[in-house]
Amino acid sequence: MLLFRSEENVAAWCRARGIPRRPRIRLDQLWHLAVTWCANRLTVDSRRPAPDEMVAIFAQVGLEGPFWDPKADRWGAAADS
């Protein structure tokens, strides 16, 4: 995971390395994702979310599109998400 100060820094970093921009996540989204994803990790019934549950969790924190769909085969179109 790489942390950047701005979208301009992301663009410059990608341009300097000749790689396409990938979907990004803000720190507040990452925090909410971690809290939601790990909410039941210390319980006996803890389990990894099923693919449809994953999509719902991602959508809850504003992460949508093919990149965030564990059943998707392609995610290139989501590079600007």
PDB file of C-alpha atoms in Angstrom:
ATOM      1  CA  MET A   1       0.000   0.000   0.000  1.00  0.00           C
ATOM      2  CA  LEU A   2       1.293   3.420  -0.926  1.00  0.00           C
ATOM      3  CA  LEU A   3       0.128   6.648   0.682  1.00  0.00           C
ATOM      4  CA  PHE A   4       0.047   9.881  -1.308  1.00  0.00           C
ATOM      5  CA  ARG A   5      -0.619  13.474  -0.311  1.00  0.00           C
ATOM      6  CA  SER A   6      -2.688  14.354  -3.400  1.00  0.00           C
ATOM      7  CA  GLU A   7      -4.111  13.114  -6.698  1.00  0.00           C
ATOM      8  CA  GLU A   8      -1.339  15.079  -8.420  1.00  0.00           C
ATOM      9  CA  ASN A   9       1.265  13.066  -6.509  1.00  0.00           C
ATOM     10  CA  VAL A  10      -0.434   9.830  -7.560  1.00  0.00           C
ATOM     11  CA  ALA A  11      -0.427  10.929 -11.209  1.00  0.00           C
ATOM     12  CA  ALA A  12       3.234  12.000 -11.068  1.00  0.00           C
ATOM     13  CA  TRP A  13       4.303   8.750  -9.369  1.00  0.00           C
ATOM     14  CA  CYS A  14       2.501   6.622 -11.973  1.00  0.00           C
ATOM     15  CA  ARG A  15       3.780   8.725 -14.872  1.00  0.00           C
ATOM     16  CA  ALA A  16       7.390   8.492 -13.612  1.00  0.00           C
ATOM     17  CA  ARG A  17       7.143   4.702 -13.502  1.00  0.00           C
ATOM     18  CA  GLY A  18       5.103   4.222 -16.652  1.00  0.00           C
ATOM     19  CA  ILE A  19       2.302   2.402 -14.909  1.00  0.00           C
ATOM     20  CA  PRO A  20      -1.449   3.040 -15.170  1.00  0.00           C
ATOM     21  CA  ARG A  21      -3.372   4.513 -12.274  1.00  0.00           C
ATOM     22  CA  ARG A  22      -5.255   1.911 -10.282  1.00  0.00           C
ATOM     23  CA  PRO A  23      -8.311   2.346  -8.094  1.00  0.00           C
ATOM     24  CA  ARG A  24      -7.518   4.336  -4.988  1.00  0.00           C
ATOM     25  CA  ILE A  25      -8.907   4.348  -1.472  1.00  0.00           C
ATOM     26  CA  ARG A  26      -8.956   7.284   0.921  1.00  0.00           C
ATOM     27  CA  LEU A  27      -7.747   6.787   4.487  1.00  0.00           C
ATOM     28  CA  ASP A  28     -11.241   7.312   5.914  1.00  0.00           C
ATOM     29  CA  GLN A  29     -12.567   4.630   3.556  1.00  0.00           C
ATOM     30  CA  LEU A  30      -9.724   2.302   4.543  1.00  0.00           C
ATOM     31  CA  TRP A  31     -10.506   2.809   8.227  1.00  0.00           C
ATOM     32  CA  HIS A  32     -14.228   2.104   7.745  1.00  0.00           C
ATOM     33  CA  LEU A  33     -13.406  -0.921   5.598  1.00  0.00           C
ATOM     34  CA  ALA A  34     -11.090  -2.347   8.262  1.00  0.00           C
ATOM     35  CA  VAL A  35     -13.592  -1.758  11.069  1.00  0.00           C
ATOM     36  CA  THR A  36     -16.441  -3.331   9.091  1.00  0.00           C
ATOM     37  CA  TRP A  37     -14.372  -6.229   7.688  1.00  0.00           C
ATOM     38  CA  CYS A  38     -12.921  -7.179  11.076  1.00  0.00           C
ATOM     39  CA  ALA A  39     -15.994  -6.478  13.236  1.00  0.00           C
ATOM     40  CA  ASN A  40     -16.479 -10.123  14.210  1.00  0.00           C
ATOM     41  CA  ARG A  41     -12.899 -11.410  14.025  1.00  0.00           C
ATOM     42  CA  LEU A  42     -12.709 -12.158  17.754  1.00  0.00           C
ATOM     43  CA  THR A  43     -15.877 -14.229  17.844  1.00  0.00           C
ATOM     44  CA  VAL A  44     -16.278 -17.979  17.565  1.00  0.00           C
ATOM     45  CA  ASP A  45     -18.418 -17.491  14.445  1.00  0.00           C
ATOM     46  CA  SER A  46     -15.779 -15.400  12.653  1.00  0.00           C
ATOM     47  CA  ARG A  47     -15.437 -16.196   8.965  1.00  0.00           C
ATOM     48  CA  ARG A  48     -14.335 -14.534   5.779  1.00  0.00           C
ATOM     49  CA  PRO A  49     -17.205 -12.685   4.079  1.00  0.00           C
ATOM     50  CA  ALA A  50     -18.726 -14.404   1.032  1.00  0.00           C
ATOM     51  CA  PRO A  51     -18.224 -12.621  -2.319  1.00  0.00           C
ATOM     52  CA  ASP A  52     -21.663 -10.972  -2.236  1.00  0.00           C
ATOM     53  CA  GLU A  53     -21.020  -9.826   1.333  1.00  0.00           C
ATOM     54  CA  MET A  54     -17.662  -8.410   0.239  1.00  0.00           C
ATOM     55  CA  VAL A  55     -19.343  -6.346  -2.486  1.00  0.00           C
ATOM     56  CA  ALA A  56     -21.859  -5.030   0.067  1.00  0.00           C
ATOM     57  CA  ILE A  57     -19.092  -4.121   2.530  1.00  0.00           C
ATOM     58  CA  PHE A  58     -17.116  -2.343  -0.185  1.00  0.00           C
ATOM     59  CA  ALA A  59     -20.229  -0.448  -1.323  1.00  0.00           C
ATOM     60  CA  GLN A  60     -20.914   0.612   2.281  1.00  0.00           C
ATOM     61  CA  VAL A  61     -17.669   2.552   2.301  1.00  0.00           C
ATOM     62  CA  GLY A  62     -18.069   3.898  -1.250  1.00  0.00           C
ATOM     63  CA  LEU A  63     -15.894   1.375  -3.100  1.00  0.00           C
ATOM     64  CA  GLU A  64     -17.759   0.234  -6.189  1.00  0.00           C
ATOM     65  CA  GLY A  65     -16.923  -1.033  -9.639  1.00  0.00           C
ATOM     66  CA  PRO A  66     -15.274  -4.104 -11.119  1.00  0.00           C
ATOM     67  CA  PHE A  67     -12.062  -3.729  -9.095  1.00  0.00           C
ATOM     68  CA  TRP A  68     -14.021  -4.145  -5.866  1.00  0.00           C
ATOM     69  CA  ASP A  69     -16.023  -7.135  -7.102  1.00  0.00           C
ATOM     70  CA  PRO A  70     -14.269 -10.376  -6.122  1.00  0.00           C
ATOM     71  CA  LYS A  71     -16.191 -12.205  -8.874  1.00  0.00           C
ATOM     72  CA  ALA A  72     -15.089  -9.841 -11.664  1.00  0.00           C
ATOM     73  CA  ASP A  73     -12.582 -11.075 -14.211  1.00  0.00           C
ATOM     74  CA  ARG A  74     -11.447  -7.610 -15.291  1.00  0.00           C
ATOM     75  CA  TRP A  75     -11.023  -4.309 -13.545  1.00  0.00           C
ATOM     76  CA  GLY A  76      -9.077  -2.141 -15.969  1.00  0.00           C
ATOM     77  CA  ALA A  77     -12.044   0.143 -16.602  1.00  0.00           C
ATOM     78  CA  ALA A  78     -12.142   1.035 -12.897  1.00  0.00           C
ATOM     79  CA  ALA A  79      -8.717   2.706 -12.938  1.00  0.00           C
ATOM     80  CA  ASP A  80     -10.194   6.128 -12.266  1.00  0.00           C
ATOM     81  CA  SER A  81     -12.577   5.001  -9.516  1.00  0.00           C
TER      82      SER A  81
END
